[in-house]
Short mmCIF file of C-alpha atoms in Angstrom, two decimals:
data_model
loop_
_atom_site.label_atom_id
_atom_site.label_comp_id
_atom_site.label_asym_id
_atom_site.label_seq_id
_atom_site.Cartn_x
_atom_site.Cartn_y
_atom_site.Cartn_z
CA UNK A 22 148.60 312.02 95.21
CA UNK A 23 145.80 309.47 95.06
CA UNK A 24 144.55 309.57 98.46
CA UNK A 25 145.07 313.53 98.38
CA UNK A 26 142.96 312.98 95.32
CA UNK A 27 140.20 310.80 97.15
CA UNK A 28 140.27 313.00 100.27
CA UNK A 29 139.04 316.12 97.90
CA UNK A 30 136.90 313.83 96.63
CA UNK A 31 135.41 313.08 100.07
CA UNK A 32 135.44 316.76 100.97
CA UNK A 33 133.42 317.73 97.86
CA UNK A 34 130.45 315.90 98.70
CA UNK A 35 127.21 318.23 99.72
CA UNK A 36 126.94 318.14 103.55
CA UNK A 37 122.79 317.49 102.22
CA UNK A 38 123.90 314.10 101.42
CA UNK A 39 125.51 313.36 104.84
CA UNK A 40 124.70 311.63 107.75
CA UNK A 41 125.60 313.76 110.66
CA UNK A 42 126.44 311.04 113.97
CA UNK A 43 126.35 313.24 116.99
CA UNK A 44 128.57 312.21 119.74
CA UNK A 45 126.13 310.82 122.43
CA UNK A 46 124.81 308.99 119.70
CA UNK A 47 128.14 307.30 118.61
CA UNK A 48 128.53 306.24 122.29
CA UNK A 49 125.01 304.04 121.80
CA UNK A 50 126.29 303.08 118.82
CA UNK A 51 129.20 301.43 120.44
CA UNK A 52 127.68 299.65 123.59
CA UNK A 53 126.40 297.53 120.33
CA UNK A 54 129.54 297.25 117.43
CA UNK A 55 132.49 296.97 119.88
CA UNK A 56 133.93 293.76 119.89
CA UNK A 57 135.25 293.91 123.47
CA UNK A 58 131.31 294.44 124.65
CA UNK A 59 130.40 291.88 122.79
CA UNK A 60 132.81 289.45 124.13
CA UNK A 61 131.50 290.72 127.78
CA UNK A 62 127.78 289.91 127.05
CA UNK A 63 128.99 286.07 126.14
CA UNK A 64 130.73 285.82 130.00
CA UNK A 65 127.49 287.23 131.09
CA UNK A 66 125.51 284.19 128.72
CA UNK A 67 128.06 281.60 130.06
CA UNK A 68 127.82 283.04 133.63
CA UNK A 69 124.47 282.75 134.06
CA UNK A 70 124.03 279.37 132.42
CA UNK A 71 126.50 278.71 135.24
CA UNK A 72 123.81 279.68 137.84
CA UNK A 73 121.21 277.61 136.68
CA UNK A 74 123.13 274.71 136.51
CA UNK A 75 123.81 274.59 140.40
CA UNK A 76 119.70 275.49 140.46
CA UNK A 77 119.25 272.70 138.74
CA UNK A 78 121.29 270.86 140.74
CA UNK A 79 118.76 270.87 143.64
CA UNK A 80 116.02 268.51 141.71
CA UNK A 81 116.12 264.79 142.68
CA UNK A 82 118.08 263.05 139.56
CA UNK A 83 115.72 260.78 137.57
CA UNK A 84 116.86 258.06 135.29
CA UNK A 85 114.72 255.20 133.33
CA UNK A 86 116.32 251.54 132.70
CA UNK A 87 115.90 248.87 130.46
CA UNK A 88 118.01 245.91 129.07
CA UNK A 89 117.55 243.17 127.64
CA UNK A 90 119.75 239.76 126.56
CA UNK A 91 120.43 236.54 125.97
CA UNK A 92 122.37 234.25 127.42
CA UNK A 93 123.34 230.57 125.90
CA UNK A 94 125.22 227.51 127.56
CA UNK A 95 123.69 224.27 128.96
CA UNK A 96 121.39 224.13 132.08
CA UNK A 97 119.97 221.20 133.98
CA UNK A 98 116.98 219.85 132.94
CA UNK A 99 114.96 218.25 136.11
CA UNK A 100 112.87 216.52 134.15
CA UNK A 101 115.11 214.13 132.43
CA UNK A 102 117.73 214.67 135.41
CA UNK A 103 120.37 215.75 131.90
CA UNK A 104 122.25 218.57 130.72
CA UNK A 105 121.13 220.31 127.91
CA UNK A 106 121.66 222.95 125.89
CA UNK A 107 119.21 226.17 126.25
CA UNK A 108 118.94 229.86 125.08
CA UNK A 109 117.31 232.05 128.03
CA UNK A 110 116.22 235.65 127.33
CA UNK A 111 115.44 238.08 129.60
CA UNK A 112 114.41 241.60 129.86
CA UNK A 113 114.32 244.51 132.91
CA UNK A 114 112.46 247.92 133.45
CA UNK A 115 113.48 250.18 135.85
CA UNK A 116 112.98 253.39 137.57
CA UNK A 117 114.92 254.99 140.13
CA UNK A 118 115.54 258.13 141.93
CA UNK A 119 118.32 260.24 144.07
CA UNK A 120 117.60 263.24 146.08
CA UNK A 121 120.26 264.59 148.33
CA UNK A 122 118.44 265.58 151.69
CA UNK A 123 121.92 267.51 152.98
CA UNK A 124 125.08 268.49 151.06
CA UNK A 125 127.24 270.12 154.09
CA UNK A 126 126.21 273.22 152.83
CA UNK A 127 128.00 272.82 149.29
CA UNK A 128 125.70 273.97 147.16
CA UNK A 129 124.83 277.24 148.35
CA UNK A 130 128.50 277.75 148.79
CA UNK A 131 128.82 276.84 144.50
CA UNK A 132 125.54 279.25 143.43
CA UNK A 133 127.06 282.50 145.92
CA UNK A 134 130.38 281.84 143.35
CA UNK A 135 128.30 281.12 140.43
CA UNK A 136 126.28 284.82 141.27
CA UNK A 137 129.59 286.48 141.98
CA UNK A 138 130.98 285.24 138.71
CA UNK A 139 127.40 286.51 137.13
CA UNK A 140 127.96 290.05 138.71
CA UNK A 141 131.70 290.13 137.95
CA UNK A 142 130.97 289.60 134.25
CA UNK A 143 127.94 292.14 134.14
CA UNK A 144 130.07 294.61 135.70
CA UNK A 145 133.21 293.94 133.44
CA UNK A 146 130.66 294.80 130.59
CA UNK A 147 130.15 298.50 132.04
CA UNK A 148 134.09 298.42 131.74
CA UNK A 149 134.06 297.19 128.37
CA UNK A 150 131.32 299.56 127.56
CA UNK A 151 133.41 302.31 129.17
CA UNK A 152 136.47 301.15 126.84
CA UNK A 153 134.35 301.38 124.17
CA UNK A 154 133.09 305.15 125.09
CA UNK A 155 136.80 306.14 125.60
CA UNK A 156 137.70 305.17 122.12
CA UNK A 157 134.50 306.96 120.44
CA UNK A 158 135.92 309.98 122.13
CA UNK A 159 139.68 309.44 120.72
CA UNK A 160 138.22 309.08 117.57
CA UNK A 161 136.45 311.88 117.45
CA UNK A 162 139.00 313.95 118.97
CA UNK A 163 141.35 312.92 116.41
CA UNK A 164 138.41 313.89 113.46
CA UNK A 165 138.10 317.68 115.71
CA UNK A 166 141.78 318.04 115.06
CA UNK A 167 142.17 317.42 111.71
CA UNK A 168 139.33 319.14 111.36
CA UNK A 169 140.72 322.48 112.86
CA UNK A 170 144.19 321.91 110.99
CA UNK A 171 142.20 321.61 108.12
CA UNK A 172 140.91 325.22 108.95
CA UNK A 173 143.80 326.35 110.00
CA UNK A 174 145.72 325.44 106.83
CA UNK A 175 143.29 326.61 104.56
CA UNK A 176 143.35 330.25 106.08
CA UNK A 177 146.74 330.36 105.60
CA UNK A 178 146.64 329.65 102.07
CA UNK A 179 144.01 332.94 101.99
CA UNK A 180 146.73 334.85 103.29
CA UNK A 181 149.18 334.23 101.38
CA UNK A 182 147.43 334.71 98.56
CA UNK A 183 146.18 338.07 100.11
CA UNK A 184 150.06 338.78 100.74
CA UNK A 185 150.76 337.84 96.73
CA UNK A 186 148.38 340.48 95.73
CA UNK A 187 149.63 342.88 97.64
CA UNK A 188 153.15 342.14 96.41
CA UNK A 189 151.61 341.95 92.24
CA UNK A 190 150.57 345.39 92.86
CA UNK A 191 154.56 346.46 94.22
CA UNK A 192 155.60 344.74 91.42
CA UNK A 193 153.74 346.14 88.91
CA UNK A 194 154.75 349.81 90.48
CA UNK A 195 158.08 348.86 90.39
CA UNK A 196 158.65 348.84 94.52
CA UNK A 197 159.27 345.25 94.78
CA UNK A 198 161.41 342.48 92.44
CA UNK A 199 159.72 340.15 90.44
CA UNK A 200 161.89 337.40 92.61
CA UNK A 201 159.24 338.14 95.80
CA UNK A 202 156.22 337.31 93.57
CA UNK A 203 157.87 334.49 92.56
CA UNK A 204 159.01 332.98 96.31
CA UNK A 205 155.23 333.73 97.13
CA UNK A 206 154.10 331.40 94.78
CA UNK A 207 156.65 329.35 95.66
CA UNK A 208 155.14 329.37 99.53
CA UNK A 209 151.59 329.51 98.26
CA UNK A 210 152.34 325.95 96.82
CA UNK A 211 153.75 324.89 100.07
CA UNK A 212 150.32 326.18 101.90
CA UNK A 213 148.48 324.45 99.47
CA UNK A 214 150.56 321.11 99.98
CA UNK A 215 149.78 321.76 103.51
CA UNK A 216 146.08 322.14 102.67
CA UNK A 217 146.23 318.59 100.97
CA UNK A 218 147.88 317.21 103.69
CA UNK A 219 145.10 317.94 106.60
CA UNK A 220 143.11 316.88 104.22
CA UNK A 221 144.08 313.42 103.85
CA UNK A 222 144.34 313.21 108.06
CA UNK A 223 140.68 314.26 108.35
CA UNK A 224 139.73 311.65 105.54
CA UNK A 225 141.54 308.96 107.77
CA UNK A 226 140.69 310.48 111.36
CA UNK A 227 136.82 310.08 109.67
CA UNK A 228 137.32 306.44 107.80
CA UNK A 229 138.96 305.19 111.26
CA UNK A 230 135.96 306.75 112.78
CA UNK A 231 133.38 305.09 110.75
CA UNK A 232 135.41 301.33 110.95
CA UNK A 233 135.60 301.99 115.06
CA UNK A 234 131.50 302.55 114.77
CA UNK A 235 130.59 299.77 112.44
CA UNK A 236 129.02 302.02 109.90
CA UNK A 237 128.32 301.53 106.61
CA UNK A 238 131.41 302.76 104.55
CA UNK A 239 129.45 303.32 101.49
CA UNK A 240 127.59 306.50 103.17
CA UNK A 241 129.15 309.36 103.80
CA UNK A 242 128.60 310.87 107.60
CA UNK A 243 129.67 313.95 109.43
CA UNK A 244 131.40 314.22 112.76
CA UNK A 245 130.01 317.09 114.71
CA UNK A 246 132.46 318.04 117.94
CA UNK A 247 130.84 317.85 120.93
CA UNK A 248 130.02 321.43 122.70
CA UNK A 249 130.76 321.30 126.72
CA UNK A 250 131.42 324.16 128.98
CA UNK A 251 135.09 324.37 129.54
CA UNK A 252 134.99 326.45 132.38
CA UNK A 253 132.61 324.58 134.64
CA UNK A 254 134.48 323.89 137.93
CA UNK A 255 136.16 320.57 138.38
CA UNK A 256 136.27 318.69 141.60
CA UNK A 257 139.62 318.60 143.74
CA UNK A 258 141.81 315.49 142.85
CA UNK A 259 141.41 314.09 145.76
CA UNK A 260 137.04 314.13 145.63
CA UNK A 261 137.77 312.58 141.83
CA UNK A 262 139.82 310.10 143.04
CA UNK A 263 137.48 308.95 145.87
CA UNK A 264 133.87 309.29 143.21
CA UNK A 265 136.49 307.06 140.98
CA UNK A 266 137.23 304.40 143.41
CA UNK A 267 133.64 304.38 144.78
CA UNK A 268 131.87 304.13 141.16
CA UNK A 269 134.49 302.45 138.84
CA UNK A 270 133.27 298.68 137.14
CA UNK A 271 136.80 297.47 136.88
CA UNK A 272 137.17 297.55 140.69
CA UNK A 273 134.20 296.42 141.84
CA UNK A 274 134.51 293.28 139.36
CA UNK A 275 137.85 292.79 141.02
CA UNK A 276 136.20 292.62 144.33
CA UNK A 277 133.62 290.55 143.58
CA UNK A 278 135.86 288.36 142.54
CA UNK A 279 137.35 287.75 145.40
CA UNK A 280 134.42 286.97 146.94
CA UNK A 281 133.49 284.12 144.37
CA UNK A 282 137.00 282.85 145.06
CA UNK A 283 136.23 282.79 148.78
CA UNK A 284 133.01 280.85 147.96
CA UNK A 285 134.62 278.58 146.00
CA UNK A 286 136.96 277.94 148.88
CA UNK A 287 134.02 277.24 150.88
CA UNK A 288 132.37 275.22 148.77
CA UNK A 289 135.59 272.82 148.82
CA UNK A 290 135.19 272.77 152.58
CA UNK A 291 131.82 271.00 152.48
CA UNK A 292 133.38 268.46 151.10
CA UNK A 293 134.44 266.99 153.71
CA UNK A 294 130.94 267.29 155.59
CA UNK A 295 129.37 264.34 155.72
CA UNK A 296 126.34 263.97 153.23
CA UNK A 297 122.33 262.67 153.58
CA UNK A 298 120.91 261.20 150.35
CA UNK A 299 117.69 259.81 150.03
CA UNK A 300 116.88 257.30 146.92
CA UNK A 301 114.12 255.03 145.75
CA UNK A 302 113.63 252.65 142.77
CA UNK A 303 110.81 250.53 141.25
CA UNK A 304 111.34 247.64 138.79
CA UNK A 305 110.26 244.62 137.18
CA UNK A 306 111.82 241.85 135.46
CA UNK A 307 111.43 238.77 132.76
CA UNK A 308 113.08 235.53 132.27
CA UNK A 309 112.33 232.49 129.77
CA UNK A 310 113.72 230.22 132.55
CA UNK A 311 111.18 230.91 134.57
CA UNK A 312 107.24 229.48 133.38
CA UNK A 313 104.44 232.27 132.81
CA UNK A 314 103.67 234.77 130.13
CA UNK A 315 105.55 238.04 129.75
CA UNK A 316 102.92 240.15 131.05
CA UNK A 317 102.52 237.37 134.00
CA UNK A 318 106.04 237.99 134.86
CA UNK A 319 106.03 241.77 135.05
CA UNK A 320 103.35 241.64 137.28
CA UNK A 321 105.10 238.86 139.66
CA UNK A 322 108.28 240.18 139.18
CA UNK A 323 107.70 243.55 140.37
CA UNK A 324 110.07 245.04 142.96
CA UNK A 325 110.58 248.29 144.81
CA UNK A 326 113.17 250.36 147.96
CA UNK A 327 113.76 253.04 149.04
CA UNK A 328 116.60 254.35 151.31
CA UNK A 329 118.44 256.76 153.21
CA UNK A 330 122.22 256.99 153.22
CA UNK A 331 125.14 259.20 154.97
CA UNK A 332 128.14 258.87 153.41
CA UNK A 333 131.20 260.27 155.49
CA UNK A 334 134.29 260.98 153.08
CA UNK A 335 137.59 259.39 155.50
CA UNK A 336 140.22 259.69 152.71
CA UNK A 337 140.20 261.52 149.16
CA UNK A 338 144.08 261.78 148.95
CA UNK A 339 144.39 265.01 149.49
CA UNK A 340 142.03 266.25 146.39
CA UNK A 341 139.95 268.67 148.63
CA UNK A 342 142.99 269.97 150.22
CA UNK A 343 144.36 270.76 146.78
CA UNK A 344 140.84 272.52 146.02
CA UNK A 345 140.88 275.01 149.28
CA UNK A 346 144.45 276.24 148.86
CA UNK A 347 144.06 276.91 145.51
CA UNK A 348 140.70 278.88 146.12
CA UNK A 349 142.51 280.49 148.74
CA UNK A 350 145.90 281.50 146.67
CA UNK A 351 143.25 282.98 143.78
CA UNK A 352 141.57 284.76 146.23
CA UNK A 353 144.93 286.00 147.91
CA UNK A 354 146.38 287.02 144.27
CA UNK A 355 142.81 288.29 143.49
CA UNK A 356 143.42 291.00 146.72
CA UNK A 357 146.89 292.03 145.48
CA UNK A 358 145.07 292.58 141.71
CA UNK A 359 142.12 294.28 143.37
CA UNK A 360 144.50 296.72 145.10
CA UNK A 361 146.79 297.34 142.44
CA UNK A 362 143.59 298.36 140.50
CA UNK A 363 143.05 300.50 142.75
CA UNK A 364 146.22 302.23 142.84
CA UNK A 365 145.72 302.44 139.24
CA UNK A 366 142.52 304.06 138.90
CA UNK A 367 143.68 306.87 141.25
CA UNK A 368 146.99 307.40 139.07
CA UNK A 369 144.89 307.53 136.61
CA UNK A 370 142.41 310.11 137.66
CA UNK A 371 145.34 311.68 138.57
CA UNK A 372 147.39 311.76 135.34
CA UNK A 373 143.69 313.21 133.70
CA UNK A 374 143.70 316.12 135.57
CA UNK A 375 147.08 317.18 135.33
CA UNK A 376 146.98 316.74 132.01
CA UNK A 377 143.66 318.85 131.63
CA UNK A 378 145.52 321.50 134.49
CA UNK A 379 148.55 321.47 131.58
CA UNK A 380 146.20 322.14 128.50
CA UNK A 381 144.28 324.42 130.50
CA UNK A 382 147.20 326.33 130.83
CA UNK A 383 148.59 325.83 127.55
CA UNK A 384 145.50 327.13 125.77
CA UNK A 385 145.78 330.39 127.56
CA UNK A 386 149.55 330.85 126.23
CA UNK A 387 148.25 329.59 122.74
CA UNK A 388 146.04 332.60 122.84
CA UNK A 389 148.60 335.30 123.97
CA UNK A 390 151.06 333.25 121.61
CA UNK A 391 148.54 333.86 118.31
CA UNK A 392 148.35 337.77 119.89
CA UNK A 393 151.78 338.45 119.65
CA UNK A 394 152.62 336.32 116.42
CA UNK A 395 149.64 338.64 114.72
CA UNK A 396 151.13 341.87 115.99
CA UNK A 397 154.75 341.49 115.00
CA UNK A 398 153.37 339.92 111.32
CA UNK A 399 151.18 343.44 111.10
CA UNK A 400 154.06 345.76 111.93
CA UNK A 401 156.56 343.54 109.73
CA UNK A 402 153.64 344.16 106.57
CA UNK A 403 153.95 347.64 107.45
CA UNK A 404 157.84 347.54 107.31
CA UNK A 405 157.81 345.66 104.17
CA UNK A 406 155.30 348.32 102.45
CA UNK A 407 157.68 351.18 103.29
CA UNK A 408 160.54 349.08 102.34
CA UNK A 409 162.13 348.36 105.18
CA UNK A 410 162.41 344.77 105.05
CA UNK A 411 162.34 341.54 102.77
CA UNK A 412 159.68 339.32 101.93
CA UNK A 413 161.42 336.30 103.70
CA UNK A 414 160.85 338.05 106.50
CA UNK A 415 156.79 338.62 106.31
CA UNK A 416 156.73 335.10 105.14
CA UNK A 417 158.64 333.63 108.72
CA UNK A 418 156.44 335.79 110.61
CA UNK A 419 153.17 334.54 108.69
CA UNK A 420 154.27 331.02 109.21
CA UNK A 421 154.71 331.39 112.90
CA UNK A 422 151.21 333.01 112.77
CA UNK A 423 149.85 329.94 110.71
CA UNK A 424 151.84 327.71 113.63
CA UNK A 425 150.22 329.34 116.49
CA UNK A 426 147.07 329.03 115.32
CA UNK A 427 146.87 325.74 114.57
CA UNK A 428 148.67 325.02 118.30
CA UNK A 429 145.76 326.96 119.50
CA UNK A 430 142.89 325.55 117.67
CA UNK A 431 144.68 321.92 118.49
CA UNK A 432 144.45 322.94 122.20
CA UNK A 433 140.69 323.97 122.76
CA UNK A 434 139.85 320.91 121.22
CA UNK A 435 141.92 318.47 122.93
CA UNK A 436 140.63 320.44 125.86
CA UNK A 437 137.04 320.23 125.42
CA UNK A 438 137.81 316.31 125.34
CA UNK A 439 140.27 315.88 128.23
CA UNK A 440 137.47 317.38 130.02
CA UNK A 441 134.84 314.43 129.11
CA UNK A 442 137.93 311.52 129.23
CA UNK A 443 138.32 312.63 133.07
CA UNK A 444 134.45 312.28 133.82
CA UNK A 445 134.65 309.15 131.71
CA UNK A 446 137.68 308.05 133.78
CA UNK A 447 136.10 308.47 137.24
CA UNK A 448 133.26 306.70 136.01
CA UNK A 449 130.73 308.43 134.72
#
């Protein structure tokens, strides 16, 4: 009773008040408030931090020295030809530099996997975003329902009351027991409990709505269903699949992937090219041992190289080994994913537009179903105003009316949806 109490509550607020949220808006909305796009944009942060450290990579490395220290124990003394006991201190600056001239080709193999790995995580952000767009769409499919349920229900509580009139007046003319005006009531209440109960579903449908979209839950906003024009021509299955597998996020992360796993396996390779470096350093050094001033000494003491080495790696035991076959068994499992995403996205298209085919058809029995559940209510109100039947009997027929209807208004909605999940699902 207390949410059926809040949901009339929620109903009975002016539509002035509200804030309607049109669907293409909601699907901005999203690209921003779901969590799963967020998550997305912080691969694409770490991703390309990723490239610019192996950018980085190619400036010479650049480090500044100093130290300084004592040291205590007994030296010789030439002058009185003795031992004795000393403190010297002494102090060193230095500068040097590395700069490797040739890598084997390493480091352009690292930054084509460290771009991959950028472009895989942009593109698994489309995906997200397309997540994201698929569960706007749910929700507001599920507010459209509940919506038309709503409708539904509360037309059937009009005609039953309509019905209860007509049976009063019997009543009152003597035609009809007392006993059918009472079982109306009795199925008025029941409509009315119905009523309250599509009520409460829209309230939730709409509060699930608002959480999904990050909205303020304080304000109140409306839901409009999307228009679309159901009987635009599709594509054949087999075009949708193809536009799917050509356009979809989720499968061209997966293959570029595998290409960052191949690069990865090739920059393990270099490795065991041989590599060029080129360094230099400058210095310059103090000592109390030694007689002259401190800024004597660090001119005297100055000292300077530079040089070029190749360093050949002979043994590693085995660590680079280890590093290409597992860059080649990621990329080999990365294939198999890649393909079985694949096969999913055309099962998927698939499943879409069989299920739209079904509706489809299902929306064109609900409409002959509602046609023939009106006709045989009408003639069995006629019976039962010449007497020739009971009031249980209107009241079956009424409620298969009331079923049918709400089947049917169920099924141009979900339609009008299925319709924009396919298009999502190939990838617009």
């Amino acid at each position: 009773m207390r949410s059926a109490a809040l949901a009339l509550v929620f109903l009975s607020i002016p539509v002035a008040a509200q804030t309607v949220v049109p669907l293409d808006e909601a699907l901005s909305i999203v690209e921003t408030q779901s969590a799963d796009v967020l998550r997305a944009e912080a691969a694409i942060f770490s991703s390309t931090a990723a490239v610019d450290a192996v950018d980085d990579s190619r400036w010479p490395a650049l480090s500044l020295s100093a130290g300084g220290g004592q040291r205590y124990g007994l030296s010789f003394d030439q002058t009185s030809g003795a031992l004795t006991q000393s403190t010297v201190e002494s102090m060193s600056l230095g500068v040097s530099a590395r700069y490797t001239v040739f890598d084997g080709f390493e480091r352009r193999a690292e930054r084509r996997a460290a771009e991959a790995g950028l472009r895989e995580a942009e593109l698994l952000r489309a995906r997200a975003t397309q997540g994201g767009r698929v569960g706007v769409l749910s929700g507001y499919l599920a507010v459209a329902q509940a919506q038309a349920a709503l409708e539904v229900a509360e037309e059937t509580v009009r005609s039953e009351e309509d019905l209860l009139r007509e049976i009063d007046i019997r009543v009152e003319f003597g035609d009809r027991p007392a006993s059918d005006a009472a079982q109306q009531h009795e199925r008025i209440a029941t409509a009315r409990s119905a009523v309250v109960a599509a009520e409460r579903d829209h309230a939730l449908a709409h509060a699930r709505l608002v959480r999904l979209l990050g909205l303020d839950p304080a304000r109140t906003y409306t839901f409009p269903s999307p228009t679309t024009d159901d009987t635009a021509p599709l594509a054949s299955v087999d075009a949708l699949v193809a536009d799917a597998i050509a356009s979809r996020s989720d499968l061209q992360a997966a293959e570029i992937a595998i290409q960052a796993a191949e690069a990865n396996g090739r920059a393990a390779r270099a490795s065991r090219l041989p590599q060029v470096a080129l360094s230099g350093s400058i210095g310059t050094s103090y000592s109390s041992a030694t007689t002259g001033a401190v800024p004597g000494q660090f001119g005297d003491n100055r000292t300077g190289s530079i040089g070029l080495s190749v360093s050949m790696p002979l043994l590693d035991r085995g660590i680079t080994r280890q590093r290409v076959r597992q860059a080649e068994a990621r990329a080999s499992a990365l294939r198999a994913e890649a393909a079985d995403v694949q096969r999913a996205i055309a099962l998927e298209v698939q499943e879409r537009h069989i299920r739209l085919d079904a509706i489809d058809a299902q929306v064109v029995l609900a409409a002959e179903r509602v046609t023939a559940a009106e006709a045989a209510l009408a003639a069995e109100r006629a019976r039962y105003e010449n007497g020739d039947t009971t009031i249980q009997s209107v009241s079956l027929l009424q409620s298969r009316v009331a079923d049918a209807r709400t089947a049917q208004a169920l099924l141009r909605v979900q339609a009008t949806f299925e319709r924009r999940m396919l298009l999502l699902t190939v990838g617009e």
